[in-house]
PDB file of C-alpha atoms in Angstrom:
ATOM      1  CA  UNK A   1     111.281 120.762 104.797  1.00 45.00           C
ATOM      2  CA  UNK A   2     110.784 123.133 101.603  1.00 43.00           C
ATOM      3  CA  UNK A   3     108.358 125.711 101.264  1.00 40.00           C
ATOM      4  CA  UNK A   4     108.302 127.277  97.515  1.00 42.00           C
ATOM      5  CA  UNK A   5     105.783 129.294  95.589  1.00 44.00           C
ATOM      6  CA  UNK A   6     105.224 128.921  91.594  1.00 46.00           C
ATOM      7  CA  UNK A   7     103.114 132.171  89.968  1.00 45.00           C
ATOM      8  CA  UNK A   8     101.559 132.654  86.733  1.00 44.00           C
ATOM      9  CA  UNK A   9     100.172 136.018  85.489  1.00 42.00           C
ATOM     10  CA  UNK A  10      98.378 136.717  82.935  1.00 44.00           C
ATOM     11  CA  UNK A  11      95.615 139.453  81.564  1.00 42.00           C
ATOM     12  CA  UNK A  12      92.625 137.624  80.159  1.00 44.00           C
ATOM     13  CA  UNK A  13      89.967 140.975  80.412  1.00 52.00           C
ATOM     14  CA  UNK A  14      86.188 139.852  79.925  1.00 53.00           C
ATOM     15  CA  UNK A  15      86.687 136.343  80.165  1.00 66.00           C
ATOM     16  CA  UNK A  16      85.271 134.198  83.392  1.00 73.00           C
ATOM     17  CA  UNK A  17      88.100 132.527  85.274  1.00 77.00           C
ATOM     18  CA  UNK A  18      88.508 128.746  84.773  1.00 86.00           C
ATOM     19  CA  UNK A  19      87.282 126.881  87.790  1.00 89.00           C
ATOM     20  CA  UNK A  20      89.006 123.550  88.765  1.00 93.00           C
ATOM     21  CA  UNK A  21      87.207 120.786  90.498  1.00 93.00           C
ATOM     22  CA  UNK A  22      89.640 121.021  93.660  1.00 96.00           C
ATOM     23  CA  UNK A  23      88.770 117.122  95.215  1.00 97.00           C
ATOM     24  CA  UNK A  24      89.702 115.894  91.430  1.00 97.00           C
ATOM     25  CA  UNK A  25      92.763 117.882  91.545  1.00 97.00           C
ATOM     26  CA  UNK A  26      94.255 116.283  94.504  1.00 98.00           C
ATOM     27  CA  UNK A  27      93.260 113.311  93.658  1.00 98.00           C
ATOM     28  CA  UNK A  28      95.572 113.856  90.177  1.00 98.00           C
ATOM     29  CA  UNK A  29      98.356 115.658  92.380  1.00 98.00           C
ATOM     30  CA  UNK A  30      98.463 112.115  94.401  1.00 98.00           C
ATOM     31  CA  UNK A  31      98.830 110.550  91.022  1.00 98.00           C
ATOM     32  CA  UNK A  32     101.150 112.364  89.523  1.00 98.00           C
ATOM     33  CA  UNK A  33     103.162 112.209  92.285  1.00 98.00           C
ATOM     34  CA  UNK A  34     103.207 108.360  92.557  1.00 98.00           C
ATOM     35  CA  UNK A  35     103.910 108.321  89.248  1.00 98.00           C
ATOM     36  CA  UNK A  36     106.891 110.806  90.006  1.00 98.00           C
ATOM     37  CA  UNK A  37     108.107 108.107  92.725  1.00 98.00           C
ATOM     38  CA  UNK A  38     107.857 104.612  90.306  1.00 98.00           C
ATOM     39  CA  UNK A  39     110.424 106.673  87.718  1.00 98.00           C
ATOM     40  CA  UNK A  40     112.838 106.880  90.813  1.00 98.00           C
ATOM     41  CA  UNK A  41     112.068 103.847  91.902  1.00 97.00           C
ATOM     42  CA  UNK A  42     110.138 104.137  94.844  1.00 97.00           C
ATOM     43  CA  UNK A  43     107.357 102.615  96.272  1.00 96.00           C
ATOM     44  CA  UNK A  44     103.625 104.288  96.094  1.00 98.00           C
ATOM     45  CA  UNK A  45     102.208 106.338  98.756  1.00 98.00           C
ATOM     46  CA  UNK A  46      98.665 105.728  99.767  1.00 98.00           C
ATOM     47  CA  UNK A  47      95.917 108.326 100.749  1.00 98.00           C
ATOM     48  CA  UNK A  48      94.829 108.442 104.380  1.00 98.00           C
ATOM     49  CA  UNK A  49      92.158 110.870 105.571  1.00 98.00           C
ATOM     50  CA  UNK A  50      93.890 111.845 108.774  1.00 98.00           C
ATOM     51  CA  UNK A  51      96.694 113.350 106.363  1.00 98.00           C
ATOM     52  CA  UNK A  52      94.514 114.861 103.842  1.00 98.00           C
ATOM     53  CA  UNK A  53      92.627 116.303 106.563  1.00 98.00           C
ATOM     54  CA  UNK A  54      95.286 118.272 108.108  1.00 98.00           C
ATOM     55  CA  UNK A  55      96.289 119.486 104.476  1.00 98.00           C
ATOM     56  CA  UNK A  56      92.812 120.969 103.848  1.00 98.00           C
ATOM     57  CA  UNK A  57      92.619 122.902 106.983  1.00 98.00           C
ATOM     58  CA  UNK A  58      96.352 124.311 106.293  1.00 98.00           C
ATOM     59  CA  UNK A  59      95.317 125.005 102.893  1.00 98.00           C
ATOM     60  CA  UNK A  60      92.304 126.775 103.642  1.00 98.00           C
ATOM     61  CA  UNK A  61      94.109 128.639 106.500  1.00 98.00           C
ATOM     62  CA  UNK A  62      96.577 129.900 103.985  1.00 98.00           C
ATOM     63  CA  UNK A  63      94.419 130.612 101.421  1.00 97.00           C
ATOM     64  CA  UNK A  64      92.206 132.791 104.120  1.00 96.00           C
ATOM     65  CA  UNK A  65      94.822 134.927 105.387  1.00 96.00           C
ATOM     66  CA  UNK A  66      96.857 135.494 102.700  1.00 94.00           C
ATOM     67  CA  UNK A  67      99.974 134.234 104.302  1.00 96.00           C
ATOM     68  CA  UNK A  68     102.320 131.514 102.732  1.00 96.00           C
ATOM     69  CA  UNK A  69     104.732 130.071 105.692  1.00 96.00           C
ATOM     70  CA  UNK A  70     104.878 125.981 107.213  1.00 97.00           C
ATOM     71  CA  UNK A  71     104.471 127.993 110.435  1.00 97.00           C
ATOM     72  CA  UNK A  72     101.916 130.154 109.303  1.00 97.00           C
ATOM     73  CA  UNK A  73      99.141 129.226 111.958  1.00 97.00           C
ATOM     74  CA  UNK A  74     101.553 129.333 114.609  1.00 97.00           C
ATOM     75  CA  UNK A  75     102.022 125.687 114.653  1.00 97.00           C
ATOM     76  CA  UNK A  76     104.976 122.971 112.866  1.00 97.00           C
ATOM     77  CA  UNK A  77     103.374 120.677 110.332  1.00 97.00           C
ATOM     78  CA  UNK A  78     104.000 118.241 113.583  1.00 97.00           C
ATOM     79  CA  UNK A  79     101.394 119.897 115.600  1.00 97.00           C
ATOM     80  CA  UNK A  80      98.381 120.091 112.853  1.00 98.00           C
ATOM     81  CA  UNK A  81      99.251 116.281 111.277  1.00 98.00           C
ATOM     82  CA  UNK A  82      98.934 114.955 115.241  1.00 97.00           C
ATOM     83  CA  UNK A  83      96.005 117.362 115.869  1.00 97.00           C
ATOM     84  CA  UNK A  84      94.408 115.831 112.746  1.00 97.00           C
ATOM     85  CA  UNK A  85      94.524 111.947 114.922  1.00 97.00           C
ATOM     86  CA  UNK A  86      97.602 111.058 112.616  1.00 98.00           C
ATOM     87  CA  UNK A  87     100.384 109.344 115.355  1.00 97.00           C
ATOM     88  CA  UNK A  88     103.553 109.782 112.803  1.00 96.00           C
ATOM     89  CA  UNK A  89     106.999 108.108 112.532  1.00 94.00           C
ATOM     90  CA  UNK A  90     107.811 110.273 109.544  1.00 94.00           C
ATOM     91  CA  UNK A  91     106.551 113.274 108.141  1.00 96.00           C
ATOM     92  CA  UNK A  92     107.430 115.670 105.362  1.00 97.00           C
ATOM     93  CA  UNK A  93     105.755 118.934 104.474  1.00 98.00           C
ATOM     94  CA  UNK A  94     105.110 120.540 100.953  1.00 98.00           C
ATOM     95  CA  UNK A  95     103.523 124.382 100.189  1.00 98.00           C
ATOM     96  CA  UNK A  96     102.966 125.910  96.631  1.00 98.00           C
ATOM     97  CA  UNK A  97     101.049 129.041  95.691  1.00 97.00           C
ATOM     98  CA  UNK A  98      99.558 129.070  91.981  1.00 96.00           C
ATOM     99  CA  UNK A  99      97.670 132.440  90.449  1.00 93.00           C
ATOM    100  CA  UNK A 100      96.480 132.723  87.107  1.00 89.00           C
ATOM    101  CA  UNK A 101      93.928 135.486  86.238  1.00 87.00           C
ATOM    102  CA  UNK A 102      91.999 133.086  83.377  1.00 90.00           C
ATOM    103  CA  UNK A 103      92.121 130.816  86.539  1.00 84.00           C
ATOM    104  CA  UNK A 104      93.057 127.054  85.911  1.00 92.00           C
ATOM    105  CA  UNK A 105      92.244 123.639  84.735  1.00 94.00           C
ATOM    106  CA  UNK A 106      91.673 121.005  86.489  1.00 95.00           C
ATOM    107  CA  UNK A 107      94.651 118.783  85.337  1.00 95.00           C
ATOM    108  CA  UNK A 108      96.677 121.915  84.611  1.00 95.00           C
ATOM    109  CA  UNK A 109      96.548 122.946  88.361  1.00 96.00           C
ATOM    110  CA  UNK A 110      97.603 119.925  89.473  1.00 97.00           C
ATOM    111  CA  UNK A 111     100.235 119.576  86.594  1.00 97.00           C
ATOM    112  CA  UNK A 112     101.983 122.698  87.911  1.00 96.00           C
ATOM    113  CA  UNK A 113     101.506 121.932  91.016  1.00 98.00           C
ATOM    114  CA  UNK A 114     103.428 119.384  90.954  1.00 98.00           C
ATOM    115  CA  UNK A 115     106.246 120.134  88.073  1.00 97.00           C
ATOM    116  CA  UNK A 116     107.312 123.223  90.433  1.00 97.00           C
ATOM    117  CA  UNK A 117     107.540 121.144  93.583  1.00 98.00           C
ATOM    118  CA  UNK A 118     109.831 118.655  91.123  1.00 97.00           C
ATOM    119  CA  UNK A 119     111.924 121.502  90.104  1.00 96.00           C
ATOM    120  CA  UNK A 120     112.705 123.106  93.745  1.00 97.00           C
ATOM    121  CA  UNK A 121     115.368 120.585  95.374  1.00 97.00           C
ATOM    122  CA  UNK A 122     113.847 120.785  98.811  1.00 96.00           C
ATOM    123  CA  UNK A 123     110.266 119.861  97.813  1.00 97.00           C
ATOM    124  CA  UNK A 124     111.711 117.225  95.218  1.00 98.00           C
ATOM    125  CA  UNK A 125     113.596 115.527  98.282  1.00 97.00           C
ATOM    126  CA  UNK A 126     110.260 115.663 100.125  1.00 98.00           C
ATOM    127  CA  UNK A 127     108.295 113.576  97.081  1.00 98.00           C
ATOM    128  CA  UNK A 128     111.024 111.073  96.801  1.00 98.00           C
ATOM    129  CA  UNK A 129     111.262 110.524 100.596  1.00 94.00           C
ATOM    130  CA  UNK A 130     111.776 106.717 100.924  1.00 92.00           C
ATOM    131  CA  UNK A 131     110.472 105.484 103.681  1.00 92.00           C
ATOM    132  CA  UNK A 132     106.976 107.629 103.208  1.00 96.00           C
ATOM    133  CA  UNK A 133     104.007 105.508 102.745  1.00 97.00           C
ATOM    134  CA  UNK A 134     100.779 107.393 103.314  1.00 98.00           C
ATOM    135  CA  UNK A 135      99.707 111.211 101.510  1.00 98.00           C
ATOM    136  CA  UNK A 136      97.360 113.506 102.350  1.00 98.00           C
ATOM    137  CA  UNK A 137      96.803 116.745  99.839  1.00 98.00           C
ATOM    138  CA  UNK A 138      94.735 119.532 100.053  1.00 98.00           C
ATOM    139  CA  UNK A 139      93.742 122.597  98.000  1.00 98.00           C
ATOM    140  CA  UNK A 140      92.075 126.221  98.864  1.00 97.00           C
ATOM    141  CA  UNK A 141      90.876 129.256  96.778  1.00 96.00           C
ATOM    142  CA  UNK A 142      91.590 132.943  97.985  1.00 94.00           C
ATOM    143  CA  UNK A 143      88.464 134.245  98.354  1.00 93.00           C
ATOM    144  CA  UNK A 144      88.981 137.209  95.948  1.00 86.00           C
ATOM    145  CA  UNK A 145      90.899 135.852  93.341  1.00 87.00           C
ATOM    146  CA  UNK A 146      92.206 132.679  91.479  1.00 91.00           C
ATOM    147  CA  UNK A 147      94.995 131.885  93.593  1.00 93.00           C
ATOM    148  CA  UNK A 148      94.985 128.557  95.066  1.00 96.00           C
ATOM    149  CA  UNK A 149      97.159 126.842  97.837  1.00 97.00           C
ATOM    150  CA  UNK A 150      98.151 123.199  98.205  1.00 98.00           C
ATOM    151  CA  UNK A 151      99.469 121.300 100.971  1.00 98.00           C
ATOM    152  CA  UNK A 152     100.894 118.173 100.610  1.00 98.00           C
ATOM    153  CA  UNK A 153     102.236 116.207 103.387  1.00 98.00           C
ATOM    154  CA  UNK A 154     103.612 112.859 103.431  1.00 98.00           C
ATOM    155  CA  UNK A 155     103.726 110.307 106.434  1.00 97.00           C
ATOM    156  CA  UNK A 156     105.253 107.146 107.462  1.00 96.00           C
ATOM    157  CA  UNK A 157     102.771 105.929 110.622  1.00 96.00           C
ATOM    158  CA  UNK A 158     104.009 105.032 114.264  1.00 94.00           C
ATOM    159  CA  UNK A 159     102.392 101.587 113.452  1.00 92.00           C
ATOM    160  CA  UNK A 160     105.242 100.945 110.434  1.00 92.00           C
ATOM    161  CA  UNK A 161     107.887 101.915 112.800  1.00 92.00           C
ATOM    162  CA  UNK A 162     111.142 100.060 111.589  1.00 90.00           C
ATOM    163  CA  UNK A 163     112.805  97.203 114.539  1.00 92.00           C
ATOM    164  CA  UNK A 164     116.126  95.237 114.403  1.00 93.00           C
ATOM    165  CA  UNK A 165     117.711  93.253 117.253  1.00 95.00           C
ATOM    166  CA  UNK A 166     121.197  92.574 118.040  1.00 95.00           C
ATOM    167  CA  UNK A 167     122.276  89.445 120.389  1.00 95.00           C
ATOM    168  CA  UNK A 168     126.060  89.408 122.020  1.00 95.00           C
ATOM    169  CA  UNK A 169     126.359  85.923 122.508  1.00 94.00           C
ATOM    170  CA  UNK A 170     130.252  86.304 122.713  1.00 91.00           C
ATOM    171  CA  UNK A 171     131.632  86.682 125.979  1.00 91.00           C
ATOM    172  CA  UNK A 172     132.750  90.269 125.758  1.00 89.00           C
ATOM    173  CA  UNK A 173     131.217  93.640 125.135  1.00 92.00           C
ATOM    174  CA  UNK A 174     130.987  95.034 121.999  1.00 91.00           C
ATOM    175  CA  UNK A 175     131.117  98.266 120.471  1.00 92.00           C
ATOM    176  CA  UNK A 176     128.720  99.490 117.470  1.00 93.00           C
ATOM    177  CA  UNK A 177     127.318 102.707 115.843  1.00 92.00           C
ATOM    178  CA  UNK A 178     123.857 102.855 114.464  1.00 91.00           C
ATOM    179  CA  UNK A 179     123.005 106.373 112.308  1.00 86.00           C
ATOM    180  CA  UNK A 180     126.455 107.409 113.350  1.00 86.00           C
ATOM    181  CA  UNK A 181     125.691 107.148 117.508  1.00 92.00           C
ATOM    182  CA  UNK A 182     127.672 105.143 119.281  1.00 94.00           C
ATOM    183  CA  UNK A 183     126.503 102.252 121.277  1.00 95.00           C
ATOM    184  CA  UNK A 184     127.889  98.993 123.635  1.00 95.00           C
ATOM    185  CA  UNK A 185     126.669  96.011 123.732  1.00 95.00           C
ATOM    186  CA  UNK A 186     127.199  93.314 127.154  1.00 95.00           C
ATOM    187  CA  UNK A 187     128.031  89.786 126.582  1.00 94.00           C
ATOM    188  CA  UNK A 188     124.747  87.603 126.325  1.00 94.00           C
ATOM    189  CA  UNK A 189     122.883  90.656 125.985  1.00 96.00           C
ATOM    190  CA  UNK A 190     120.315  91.401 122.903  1.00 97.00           C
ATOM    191  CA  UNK A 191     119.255  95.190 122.239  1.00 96.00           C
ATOM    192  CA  UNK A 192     115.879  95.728 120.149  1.00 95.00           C
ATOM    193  CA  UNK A 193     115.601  98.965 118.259  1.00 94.00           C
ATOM    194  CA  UNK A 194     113.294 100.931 117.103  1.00 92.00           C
ATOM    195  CA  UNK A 195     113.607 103.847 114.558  1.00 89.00           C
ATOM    196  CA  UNK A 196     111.523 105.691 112.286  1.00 88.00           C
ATOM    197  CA  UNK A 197     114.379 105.256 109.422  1.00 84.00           C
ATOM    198  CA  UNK A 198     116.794 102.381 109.318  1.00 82.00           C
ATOM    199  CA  UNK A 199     120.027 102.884 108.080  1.00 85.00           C
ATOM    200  CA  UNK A 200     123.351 101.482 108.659  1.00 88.00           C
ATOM    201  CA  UNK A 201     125.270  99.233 111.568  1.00 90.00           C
ATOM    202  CA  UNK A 202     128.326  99.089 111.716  1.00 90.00           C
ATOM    203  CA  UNK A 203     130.145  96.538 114.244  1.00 90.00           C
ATOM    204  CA  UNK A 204     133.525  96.365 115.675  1.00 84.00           C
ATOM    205  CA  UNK A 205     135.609  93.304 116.901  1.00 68.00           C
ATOM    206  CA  UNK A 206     138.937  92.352 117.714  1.00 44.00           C
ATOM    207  CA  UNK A 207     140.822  91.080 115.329  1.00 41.00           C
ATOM    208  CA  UNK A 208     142.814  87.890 114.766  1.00 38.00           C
ATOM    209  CA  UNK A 209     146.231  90.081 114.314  1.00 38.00           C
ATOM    210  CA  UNK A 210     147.480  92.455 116.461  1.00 38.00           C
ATOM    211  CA  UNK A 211     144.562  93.508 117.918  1.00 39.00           C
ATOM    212  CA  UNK A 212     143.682  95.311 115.151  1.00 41.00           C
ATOM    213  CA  UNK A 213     139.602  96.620 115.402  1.00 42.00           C
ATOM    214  CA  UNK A 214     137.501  95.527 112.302  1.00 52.00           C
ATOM    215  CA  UNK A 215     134.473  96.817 110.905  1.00 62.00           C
ATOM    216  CA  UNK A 216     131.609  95.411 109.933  1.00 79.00           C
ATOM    217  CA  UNK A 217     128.986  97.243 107.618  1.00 86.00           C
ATOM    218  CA  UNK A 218     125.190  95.980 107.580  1.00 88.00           C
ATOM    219  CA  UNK A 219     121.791  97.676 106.421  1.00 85.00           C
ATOM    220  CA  UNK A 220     119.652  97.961 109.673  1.00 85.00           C
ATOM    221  CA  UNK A 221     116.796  97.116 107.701  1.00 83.00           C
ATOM    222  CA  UNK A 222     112.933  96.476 109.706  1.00 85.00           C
ATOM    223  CA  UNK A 223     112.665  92.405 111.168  1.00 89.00           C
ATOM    224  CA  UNK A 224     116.644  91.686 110.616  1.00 91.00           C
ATOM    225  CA  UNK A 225     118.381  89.938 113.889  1.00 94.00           C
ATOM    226  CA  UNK A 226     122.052  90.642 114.413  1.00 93.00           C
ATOM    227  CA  UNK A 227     123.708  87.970 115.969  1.00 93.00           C
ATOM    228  CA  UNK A 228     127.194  88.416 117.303  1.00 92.00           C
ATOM    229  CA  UNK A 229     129.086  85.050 117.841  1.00 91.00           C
ATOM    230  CA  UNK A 230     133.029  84.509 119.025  1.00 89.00           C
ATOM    231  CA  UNK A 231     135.502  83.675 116.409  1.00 83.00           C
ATOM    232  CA  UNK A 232     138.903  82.175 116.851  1.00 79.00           C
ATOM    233  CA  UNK A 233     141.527  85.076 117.754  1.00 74.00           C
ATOM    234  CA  UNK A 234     139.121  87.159 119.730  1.00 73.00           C
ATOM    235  CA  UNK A 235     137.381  88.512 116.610  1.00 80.00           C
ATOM    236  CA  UNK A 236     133.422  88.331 116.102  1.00 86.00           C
ATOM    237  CA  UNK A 237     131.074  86.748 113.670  1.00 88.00           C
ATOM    238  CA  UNK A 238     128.089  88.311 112.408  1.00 89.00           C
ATOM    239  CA  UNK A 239     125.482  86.080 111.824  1.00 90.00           C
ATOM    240  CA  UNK A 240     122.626  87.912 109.494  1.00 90.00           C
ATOM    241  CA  UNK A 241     118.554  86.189 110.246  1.00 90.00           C
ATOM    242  CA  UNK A 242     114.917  87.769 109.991  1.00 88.00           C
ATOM    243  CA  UNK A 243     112.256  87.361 112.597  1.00 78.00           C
ATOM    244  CA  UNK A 244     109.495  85.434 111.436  1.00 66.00           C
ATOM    245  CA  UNK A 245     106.598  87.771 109.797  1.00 54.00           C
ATOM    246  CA  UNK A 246     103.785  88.598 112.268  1.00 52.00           C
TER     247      UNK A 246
END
């Protein structure tokens, strides 16, 4: 996770400092950044008040003591998203500091908000996470001046936790490696799994010549069923099916 400040400076004597509507500008900082996701090709994230929670009290933490850190409170953006009632798969975490003596706009906060967490490669990764699906943002005012602090987390909940199966129905055990770990398989055994991001399989069999070992590449993706049948020579057959929708 990224952590990043963006700062603006600027002398504007006599002149009251512009005053954003903070709820509208998180609401536009969720919009921009779906809109930042559907140009890459990514799904929409949708708000969810456990999230946005957490990001509030972070922001208004930071923005209180003056300190700019993911650890800031002594806790791991882990600690406050679970303390906030939000039981995660995923998470990501994203911090930016914005000053401006005239103050800001409402759109222009959230406009730079969000072009400086596109321009710093860690937060970018963070907004283009693919497997998110649920934001929470939040924004805070230092109390003496017109610096503000945003929070935005992302989160992928335990309830949309990915799950594949994989059934030996040869009469051997078989070797595989899911997100490069290494696993066996017994004969007439199935395995579920259950991971926060899917990725790929790859299974081995004996070959027809030789005993030479092929490989066998497949995306692990959420309801698919890996079946694993004998093939003449020794090898194995993948057979590729999807559980039935619940």
């Amino acid at each position: 996770m990224a952590r990043g400040s963006r700062e603006t400076l600027a002398m504007a004597p006599h002149m009251p400092a512009l005053t954003p509507d903070l709820p509208q500008t998180e609401i536009a900082i969720v919009a921009l950044t779906n809109a930042f996701r559907r140009e890459n090709k990514l799904g929409e994230v949708r708000p969810n008040a456990a999230l946005a929670k957490a990001a509030r009290a972070f922001a208004e933490y930071l923005a209180r003591t003056n300190s700019f850190s993911h650890s800031a409170d002594g806790r791991q953006p882990a600690d406050r998203i679970k303390a906030a009632g939000y039981a995660y798969c995923d998470y990501a975490e994203n911090l930016a500091l914005n000053l401006d003596s005239r103050g800001f706009e409402t759109r222009a906060l959230a406009g730079q908000v969000v072009e400086g967490w596109k321009e710093s490669p860690g937060h970018r990764k963070n907004m283009l996470t693919p497997h998110a699906t649920e934001i929470g943002v939040g924004i805070a005012k230092a109390p003496d001046e017109p610096r503000y602090l945003s929070v935005q987390i992302f989160g992928r909940p335990q309830s949309e936790i990915y799950s594949f199966k994989i059934a030996n129905r040869t009469e051997r055990d078989v070797n595989y490696e899911f997100l490069s770990k290494p696993y066996q398989i017994k004969s007439n055994y199935t395995i579920t799994h259950t991971v926060c991001i899917p990725g790929a399989l790859q299974i081995e069999g004996t070959g027809t010549s030789g005993g030479r070992v092929a490989t066998g590449r497949f995306e692990a993706s959420s309801g698919r069923v890996f079946t694993l049948r004998p093939e003449k020579g020794g090898g194995v057959k993948v057979e590729v099916s999807s559980e039935p929708a619940k």
